[in-house]
Short mmCIF file of C-alpha atoms in Angstrom, two decimals:
data_model
loop_
_atom_site.label_atom_id
_atom_site.label_comp_id
_atom_site.label_asym_id
_atom_site.label_seq_id
_atom_site.Cartn_x
_atom_site.Cartn_y
_atom_site.Cartn_z
CA UNK A 5 10.10 -26.06 13.75
CA UNK A 6 13.02 -24.87 12.78
CA UNK A 7 12.59 -24.22 9.72
CA UNK A 8 9.50 -21.98 10.66
CA UNK A 9 9.83 -18.38 9.89
CA UNK A 10 9.97 -16.00 13.09
CA UNK A 11 8.02 -12.53 13.03
CA UNK A 12 8.73 -9.24 13.46
CA UNK A 13 5.72 -6.29 12.85
CA UNK A 14 7.54 -2.80 13.60
CA UNK A 15 5.36 -0.53 14.02
CA UNK A 16 6.77 2.54 12.05
CA UNK A 17 5.09 4.76 15.37
CA UNK A 18 7.35 8.09 14.52
CA UNK A 19 5.94 9.29 10.72
CA UNK A 20 3.01 8.03 9.17
CA UNK A 21 3.96 6.56 5.75
CA UNK A 22 2.50 3.70 6.69
CA UNK A 23 -1.15 3.71 6.59
CA UNK A 24 -2.45 3.25 10.32
CA UNK A 25 -5.67 1.07 8.91
CA UNK A 26 -2.69 -1.34 7.93
CA UNK A 27 -0.10 -1.50 10.54
CA UNK A 28 -3.45 -1.61 12.55
CA UNK A 29 -4.94 -4.86 10.95
CA UNK A 30 -1.99 -6.65 10.53
CA UNK A 31 -1.54 -6.09 13.95
CA UNK A 32 -4.72 -7.37 14.68
CA UNK A 33 -4.10 -10.86 12.47
CA UNK A 34 -1.21 -10.98 14.07
CA UNK A 35 -3.08 -11.17 18.07
CA UNK A 36 -5.51 -13.44 16.66
CA UNK A 37 -3.26 -16.22 14.75
CA UNK A 38 -1.51 -17.00 18.29
CA UNK A 39 1.43 -17.29 16.73
CA UNK A 40 4.54 -15.71 18.49
CA UNK A 41 6.22 -12.40 17.09
CA UNK A 42 8.05 -9.94 17.64
CA UNK A 43 6.53 -6.16 17.74
CA UNK A 44 8.98 -2.57 17.65
CA UNK A 45 7.65 1.06 17.44
CA UNK A 46 9.99 2.02 15.24
CA UNK A 47 12.78 -0.10 12.99
CA UNK A 48 14.49 4.13 12.14
CA UNK A 49 14.42 4.70 15.28
CA UNK A 50 16.24 1.24 16.55
CA UNK A 51 18.46 1.74 13.69
CA UNK A 52 19.04 5.07 14.26
CA UNK A 53 20.29 4.38 18.46
CA UNK A 54 22.87 1.37 16.91
CA UNK A 55 20.07 -0.70 19.35
CA UNK A 56 21.72 -3.91 20.10
CA UNK A 57 18.45 -5.95 19.67
CA UNK A 58 18.57 -5.88 15.49
CA UNK A 59 21.57 -7.75 16.51
CA UNK A 60 19.33 -9.87 18.24
CA UNK A 61 15.73 -9.72 15.52
CA UNK A 62 18.25 -10.31 12.86
CA UNK A 63 20.00 -13.68 14.29
CA UNK A 64 19.31 -17.23 14.37
CA UNK A 65 18.99 -19.83 11.80
CA UNK A 66 14.62 -19.66 11.85
CA UNK A 67 13.34 -17.00 8.32
CA UNK A 68 12.43 -13.82 9.30
CA UNK A 69 9.46 -12.10 8.47
CA UNK A 70 9.60 -8.53 9.26
CA UNK A 71 6.65 -6.24 8.21
CA UNK A 72 7.43 -3.42 7.25
CA UNK A 73 8.41 -0.77 4.63
CA UNK A 74 10.63 -1.32 1.44
CA UNK A 75 12.71 -3.75 1.27
CA UNK A 76 15.51 -1.83 0.67
CA UNK A 77 15.52 0.27 3.64
CA UNK A 78 14.80 -2.70 6.11
CA UNK A 79 17.86 -3.93 4.25
CA UNK A 80 20.04 -1.41 5.32
CA UNK A 81 18.70 0.16 8.32
CA UNK A 82 19.82 -3.42 9.74
CA UNK A 83 22.79 -3.44 7.81
CA UNK A 84 23.70 -0.30 8.84
CA UNK A 85 23.95 -1.38 11.96
CA UNK A 86 26.24 -4.49 11.78
CA UNK A 87 23.00 -6.51 12.43
CA UNK A 88 22.71 -8.12 9.05
CA UNK A 89 19.41 -9.81 8.09
CA UNK A 90 19.99 -13.26 6.02
CA UNK A 91 19.51 -12.82 2.42
CA UNK A 92 18.30 -16.17 1.37
CA UNK A 93 16.04 -16.59 4.95
CA UNK A 94 14.53 -13.38 5.12
CA UNK A 95 11.13 -11.45 3.67
CA UNK A 96 10.20 -7.99 4.13
CA UNK A 97 6.46 -7.86 4.00
CA UNK A 98 5.67 -3.64 2.72
CA UNK A 99 2.99 -2.25 4.90
CA UNK A 100 3.63 0.76 2.23
CA UNK A 101 2.80 -1.03 -0.93
CA UNK A 102 0.11 -3.67 0.49
CA UNK A 103 -3.28 -3.77 1.89
CA UNK A 104 -3.52 -5.46 6.25
CA UNK A 105 -5.44 -8.44 4.27
CA UNK A 106 -2.56 -9.56 1.80
CA UNK A 107 0.02 -8.17 3.95
CA UNK A 108 -1.70 -9.89 7.11
CA UNK A 109 -1.97 -12.71 4.16
CA UNK A 110 1.77 -12.60 3.69
CA UNK A 111 3.35 -12.54 6.87
CA UNK A 112 1.64 -15.20 7.86
CA UNK A 113 2.64 -17.67 5.11
CA UNK A 114 4.79 -20.21 6.58
CA UNK A 115 6.26 -20.39 3.19
CA UNK A 116 9.50 -17.16 3.10
CA UNK A 117 9.83 -15.84 -0.40
CA UNK A 118 13.27 -13.88 0.21
CA UNK A 119 13.19 -10.70 -1.14
CA UNK A 120 16.79 -8.36 0.18
CA UNK A 121 19.03 -8.69 -3.21
CA UNK A 122 20.20 -6.12 -4.56
CA UNK A 123 18.10 -4.38 -7.61
CA UNK A 124 18.21 -6.72 -9.79
CA UNK A 125 20.63 -8.76 -8.76
CA UNK A 126 20.64 -12.79 -7.07
CA UNK A 127 20.56 -12.82 -3.89
CA UNK A 128 24.54 -13.21 -3.04
CA UNK A 129 26.02 -11.05 -0.08
CA UNK A 130 24.69 -10.17 3.17
CA UNK A 131 24.68 -6.32 3.36
CA UNK A 132 27.18 -5.14 6.69
CA UNK A 133 27.87 -1.63 6.66
CA UNK A 134 28.73 0.76 9.82
CA UNK A 135 26.44 3.59 10.52
CA UNK B 14 24.25 10.61 27.02
CA UNK B 15 24.03 10.05 23.43
CA UNK B 16 21.11 7.84 22.55
CA UNK B 17 23.30 5.29 20.76
CA UNK B 18 24.45 4.33 24.73
CA UNK B 19 21.21 4.24 25.54
CA UNK B 20 20.19 0.93 27.27
CA UNK B 21 15.92 0.23 26.28
CA UNK B 22 14.08 -2.17 27.75
CA UNK B 23 12.52 -5.37 26.34
CA UNK B 24 9.21 -6.74 27.25
CA UNK B 25 7.85 -9.53 26.86
CA UNK B 26 3.84 -10.62 27.44
CA UNK B 27 3.50 -14.18 28.78
CA UNK B 28 0.44 -16.36 28.24
CA UNK B 29 3.00 -19.49 29.00
CA UNK B 30 2.37 -22.27 31.55
CA UNK B 31 1.59 -20.16 35.36
CA UNK B 32 -0.31 -17.11 33.16
CA UNK B 33 -3.08 -16.80 31.58
CA UNK B 34 -4.53 -16.01 27.88
CA UNK B 35 -5.20 -12.85 26.98
CA UNK B 36 -8.05 -12.30 24.11
CA UNK B 37 -7.22 -11.06 20.85
CA UNK B 38 -8.54 -8.23 21.60
CA UNK B 39 -6.70 -7.60 24.66
CA UNK B 40 -3.33 -8.60 23.22
CA UNK B 41 -3.69 -6.31 20.66
CA UNK B 42 -4.84 -3.18 22.72
CA UNK B 43 -2.35 -4.14 24.78
CA UNK B 44 0.39 -4.30 22.28
CA UNK B 45 -0.80 -0.94 20.22
CA UNK B 46 -0.27 0.49 23.71
CA UNK B 47 3.18 -0.78 24.60
CA UNK B 48 4.32 0.92 21.07
CA UNK B 49 2.69 3.56 20.87
CA UNK B 50 5.05 4.57 23.35
CA UNK B 51 7.66 3.39 21.74
CA UNK B 52 8.92 -0.46 23.63
CA UNK B 53 9.42 -3.46 21.82
CA UNK B 54 7.41 -6.41 22.54
CA UNK B 55 8.11 -9.70 22.29
CA UNK B 56 4.76 -11.05 22.00
CA UNK B 57 4.96 -15.21 23.37
CA UNK B 58 3.25 -18.32 21.31
CA UNK B 59 3.10 -20.44 19.30
CA UNK B 60 7.02 -20.68 17.35
CA UNK B 61 9.90 -19.11 17.55
CA UNK B 62 11.06 -15.55 19.29
CA UNK B 63 14.54 -13.11 18.48
CA UNK B 64 17.04 -15.14 21.06
CA UNK B 65 17.50 -12.85 24.03
CA UNK B 66 20.49 -10.57 24.41
CA UNK B 67 21.28 -7.92 27.28
CA UNK B 68 18.25 -6.01 27.01
CA UNK B 69 17.20 -5.73 30.38
CA UNK B 70 13.73 -7.79 30.02
CA UNK B 71 10.56 -6.78 32.00
CA UNK B 72 7.94 -9.94 31.40
CA UNK B 73 4.10 -9.45 32.24
CA UNK B 74 1.50 -11.85 32.50
CA UNK B 75 -1.85 -12.73 34.13
CA UNK B 76 -0.18 -14.61 36.92
CA UNK B 77 -2.20 -17.76 38.55
CA UNK B 78 -3.18 -16.56 42.09
CA UNK B 79 -1.22 -12.68 41.76
CA UNK B 80 1.95 -14.77 42.16
CA UNK B 81 5.02 -13.30 40.15
CA UNK B 82 7.69 -16.51 38.69
CA UNK B 83 11.46 -15.49 40.20
CA UNK B 84 13.44 -15.84 38.12
CA UNK B 85 17.41 -15.08 36.55
CA UNK B 86 20.01 -14.98 33.17
CA UNK B 87 22.36 -17.40 34.40
CA UNK B 88 24.80 -15.58 32.80
CA UNK B 89 23.86 -12.73 35.57
CA UNK B 90 23.88 -9.91 32.57
CA UNK B 91 20.39 -10.10 31.73
CA UNK B 92 18.03 -8.02 35.02
CA UNK B 93 14.73 -10.20 34.47
CA UNK B 94 11.64 -8.58 36.60
CA UNK B 95 7.77 -9.76 36.77
CA UNK B 96 4.84 -7.89 37.07
CA UNK B 97 1.37 -8.71 37.12
CA UNK B 98 -1.32 -7.12 35.03
CA UNK B 99 -4.59 -9.22 35.78
CA UNK B 100 -7.48 -6.54 36.73
CA UNK B 101 -5.03 -3.92 34.00
CA UNK B 102 -6.42 -1.99 31.31
CA UNK B 103 -3.87 -1.11 28.47
CA UNK B 104 -3.36 2.43 30.60
CA UNK B 105 -2.90 0.53 33.27
CA UNK B 106 -0.35 -1.07 32.09
CA UNK B 107 1.53 1.26 29.84
CA UNK B 108 1.24 3.07 33.18
CA UNK B 109 3.59 0.30 34.64
CA UNK B 110 6.22 -0.34 31.77
CA UNK B 111 6.79 3.53 32.26
CA UNK B 112 7.49 3.20 36.24
CA UNK B 113 9.64 -0.06 35.51
CA UNK B 114 11.74 2.15 32.83
CA UNK B 115 12.28 4.80 35.33
CA UNK B 116 13.25 2.35 38.37
CA UNK B 117 15.56 0.63 35.28
CA UNK B 118 16.39 3.62 33.83
CA UNK B 119 16.27 2.56 30.54
CA UNK B 120 15.41 4.25 27.22
CA UNK B 121 12.45 6.95 26.90
CA UNK B 122 10.90 6.78 23.22
CA UNK B 123 9.78 9.68 20.76
CA UNK B 124 11.79 12.55 22.13
CA UNK B 125 13.29 12.83 18.10
CA UNK B 126 12.30 11.75 15.02
CA UNK B 127 14.37 8.84 13.43
CA UNK B 128 15.32 11.17 10.27
CA UNK B 129 18.65 10.19 9.34
CA UNK B 130 20.03 8.67 5.66
CA UNK B 131 20.30 5.03 4.87
CA UNK B 132 22.97 4.15 3.00
CA UNK B 133 22.51 1.33 0.77
CA UNK B 134 25.97 0.12 -0.02
CA UNK B 135 24.40 -2.22 -2.54
CA UNK B 136 24.33 0.80 -4.83
CA UNK B 137 26.68 3.47 -3.34
CA UNK B 138 30.11 3.91 -4.98
CA UNK B 139 31.95 5.72 -2.42
CA UNK B 140 32.01 8.35 -3.71
CA UNK B 141 31.70 11.39 -1.44
CA UNK B 142 29.37 13.48 -2.77
CA UNK B 143 27.18 13.47 0.41
CA UNK B 144 30.18 13.41 2.15
CA UNK B 145 30.98 17.23 0.42
CA UNK B 146 27.04 18.22 0.38
CA UNK B 147 26.76 17.99 4.01
CA UNK B 148 27.08 21.16 5.67
CA UNK B 149 25.67 18.93 9.37
CA UNK B 150 29.10 16.23 9.77
CA UNK B 151 26.38 13.62 9.38
CA UNK B 152 28.72 12.11 6.45
CA UNK B 153 32.34 10.70 8.04
CA UNK B 154 34.81 8.24 7.10
CA UNK B 155 35.67 4.73 8.79
CA UNK B 156 39.22 3.87 9.16
CA UNK B 157 39.22 2.21 5.53
CA UNK B 158 38.08 5.62 3.95
CA UNK B 159 34.16 4.22 3.85
CA UNK B 160 31.28 6.50 3.53
CA UNK B 161 29.26 6.19 6.86
CA UNK B 162 26.94 7.80 8.62
CA UNK B 163 28.51 8.72 11.71
CA UNK B 164 26.19 11.55 13.31
CA UNK B 165 22.96 11.38 11.93
CA UNK B 166 21.12 13.01 15.39
CA UNK B 167 22.41 15.72 13.32
CA UNK B 168 20.75 15.48 10.32
CA UNK B 169 17.68 18.31 9.91
CA UNK B 170 14.85 16.15 10.15
CA UNK B 171 11.86 15.97 6.55
CA UNK B 172 15.53 17.15 4.58
CA UNK B 173 15.90 14.65 2.00
CA UNK B 174 18.95 16.84 0.28
CA UNK B 175 21.63 15.02 0.13
CA UNK B 176 20.23 12.24 -1.12
CA UNK B 177 19.58 14.84 -4.00
CA UNK B 178 23.41 15.27 -4.79
CA UNK B 179 24.33 11.16 -4.78
CA UNK B 180 24.47 10.58 -8.38
CA UNK B 181 23.86 6.88 -7.33
CA UNK B 182 20.69 6.97 -5.70
CA UNK B 183 22.31 5.30 -2.60
CA UNK B 184 21.18 7.21 -0.11
CA UNK B 185 18.00 6.52 1.30
CA UNK B 186 15.22 7.84 3.94
CA UNK B 187 12.70 5.40 4.74
CA UNK B 188 10.09 7.44 6.25
CA UNK B 189 10.31 10.07 3.02
CA UNK B 190 7.21 9.98 1.22
CA UNK B 191 8.25 8.51 -1.76
CA UNK B 192 10.47 6.58 -4.35
CA UNK B 193 13.40 5.61 -4.44
CA UNK B 194 14.82 8.09 -1.38
CA UNK B 195 11.98 5.95 1.05
CA UNK B 196 13.66 3.13 -0.29
CA UNK B 197 11.93 1.62 -3.24
CA UNK B 198 13.74 0.25 -6.04
CA UNK B 199 15.49 2.80 -8.34
CA UNK B 200 14.33 2.76 -11.74
CA UNK B 201 16.43 3.82 -14.80
CA UNK B 202 14.28 6.77 -14.80
CA UNK B 203 14.70 7.67 -11.12
CA UNK B 204 18.40 7.36 -12.03
CA UNK B 205 18.20 10.28 -15.02
CA UNK B 206 15.48 12.07 -13.40
CA UNK B 207 18.16 12.26 -10.01
CA UNK B 208 21.59 13.22 -12.39
CA UNK B 209 18.47 15.66 -13.82
CA UNK B 210 18.02 17.39 -10.48
CA UNK B 211 22.02 18.00 -10.52
CA UNK B 212 22.72 18.79 -13.86
CA UNK B 213 19.53 21.49 -13.41
CA UNK B 214 21.29 22.54 -9.57
CA UNK B 215 25.17 22.98 -11.77
CA UNK B 216 23.65 25.09 -14.62
CA UNK B 217 21.79 27.53 -11.29
CA UNK B 218 25.32 27.75 -10.28
CA UNK B 219 26.88 24.87 -8.17
CA UNK B 220 25.73 23.04 -6.03
CA UNK B 221 22.74 24.37 -3.30
CA UNK B 222 24.96 25.87 -1.16
CA UNK B 223 27.17 27.70 -3.00
CA UNK B 224 23.41 29.11 -4.49
CA UNK B 225 22.27 29.87 -0.84
CA UNK B 226 25.83 32.11 -0.60
CA UNK B 227 25.74 33.82 -3.59
CA UNK B 228 22.27 34.95 -2.82
CA UNK B 229 22.68 35.19 0.55
CA UNK B 230 26.05 37.73 -0.50
CA UNK B 231 23.38 39.33 -3.58
CA UNK B 232 20.74 40.12 -0.27
CA UNK B 233 23.45 41.03 2.41
CA UNK B 234 25.04 44.11 -0.02
CA UNK B 235 21.40 44.91 -0.76
CA UNK B 236 20.20 45.29 2.58
CA UNK B 237 23.11 46.94 3.93
CA UNK B 238 22.98 49.56 2.22
CA UNK B 239 19.33 49.55 3.86
CA UNK B 240 20.13 48.20 7.84
CA UNK B 241 17.75 46.80 8.15
CA UNK B 242 17.88 43.05 9.46
CA UNK B 243 13.70 42.37 9.43
CA UNK B 244 14.05 43.18 5.42
CA UNK B 245 17.09 41.36 4.92
CA UNK B 246 15.67 38.28 7.19
CA UNK B 247 12.52 38.87 4.85
CA UNK B 248 14.26 39.17 1.74
CA UNK B 249 16.08 35.66 2.70
CA UNK B 250 13.63 34.36 3.33
CA UNK B 251 11.61 34.73 -0.02
CA UNK B 252 14.98 34.38 -1.25
CA UNK B 253 15.06 30.86 0.16
CA UNK B 254 11.64 29.84 -1.01
CA UNK B 255 11.97 30.39 -4.48
CA UNK B 256 15.08 28.74 -4.85
CA UNK B 257 14.03 25.77 -3.36
CA UNK B 258 10.80 26.01 -5.22
CA UNK B 259 13.64 26.70 -8.59
CA UNK B 260 16.16 23.84 -7.34
CA UNK B 261 12.71 21.12 -6.99
CA UNK B 262 14.63 19.82 -4.01
CA UNK B 263 12.31 19.02 -1.56
CA UNK B 264 14.50 21.50 1.44
CA UNK B 265 12.06 22.04 4.14
CA UNK B 266 11.57 25.87 4.35
CA UNK B 267 12.31 26.15 8.18
CA UNK B 268 16.01 23.82 7.22
CA UNK B 269 17.44 26.30 4.64
CA UNK B 270 16.14 29.02 7.15
CA UNK B 271 18.14 27.31 9.48
CA UNK B 272 21.35 27.28 8.37
CA UNK B 273 24.42 29.23 9.63
CA UNK B 274 24.98 32.21 7.70
CA UNK B 275 26.99 32.59 4.62
CA UNK B 276 30.41 32.90 5.97
CA UNK B 277 29.47 29.36 8.48
CA UNK B 278 28.65 28.09 5.20
CA UNK B 279 31.51 28.84 3.41
CA UNK B 280 33.55 27.69 6.34
CA UNK B 281 31.91 24.26 6.32
CA UNK B 282 31.75 23.67 2.87
CA UNK B 283 36.00 23.88 2.65
CA UNK B 284 35.89 21.59 5.76
CA UNK B 285 33.40 19.00 4.15
CA UNK B 286 35.25 19.19 0.75
CA UNK B 287 38.46 19.10 2.99
CA UNK B 288 37.34 16.14 4.12
CA UNK B 289 36.08 14.29 1.50
CA UNK B 290 38.90 15.07 -0.78
CA UNK B 291 41.17 13.56 1.82
CA UNK B 292 39.19 10.52 2.34
CA UNK B 293 39.07 9.73 -2.06
CA UNK B 294 43.22 10.96 -2.15
CA UNK B 295 43.61 7.97 0.40
CA UNK B 296 41.51 5.73 -1.59
CA UNK B 297 43.33 6.00 -4.11
CA UNK B 298 46.54 5.67 -2.38
CA UNK B 299 45.64 2.77 -0.66
#
């Protein structure tokens, strides 16, 4: 049970960069799944306000799956707030690129495929820098 | 109060023992409404959720007989409130949460579009180009002379200009339309393209602000003879629009138009350059 990933969903409220139908479709799938999950209005806004909740969302031993945008952006939104995501326990599901169906499937699959490694490099250090 | 100092409200949608379960459609509409208002919601169900922190907690549920439980944080650090949502639709729930937000004096969301640079420290070489380029004091350095974003609410909405001068494509704006600025993987082609843009800007006479200063200076000398401020403003707008198109830098016109005067630009540019130079010198001596 400890290895079952936690799920975090970003609604990307303040821009139209994630297609509305993808966000709605993924959220619907999560609601139908009966799975526990965290939903936040906008990770960028949380990073802008250095919301301490980012540390809570990144914390814990369980792997995390994050439905948001590009992994590189998500990694450094957290890293910039001194809430580093574990490079070997985090998978970002990119709702800017995937269909709602594929994003939901990836999110609800218990297998975690970490994808926060630096470009072209193996997963190594956890990003932590300050804004 | 700065947004970073505001406390936020964490909402828990509770459907466990002592409360009725919502059907998926109700859960979905409630979440959509609350997220739309900027709230973060923990949807309790099967599996783990993030641990608690010091955020104020508001627990919503359809509690048996409308009786809300009483609970408190063992450490007394977290205020916890329970509210029964039986009989409320998503609109009613949102109104209830808004009341709670006001009474707990927690942050109101959505007043500012979160547009600011995010530094990819896997790529950043701490060259200080961004610091010397930005006129709005968005960047600074920490005690170890490392670049950081210090005043993100100074950033001009929809303007990704500083990411264009970064030689490593290390500056992202996650809400930007295209890669690699939006955080997409940086390819060799992207790097070459970004470098080419810098070269173009150099060919046009230095950085973009230098170009603006030159153009503005020329416009000013021309229009001082005509003594028409309206004409000068019109010409400045025309110059800026042309400049933005020439350099293909995608800086919104309203941002260009809201730039400080030429003299102020010169002053700010000198100050930013001095900061960058000092940081680079400190790096070398350290």
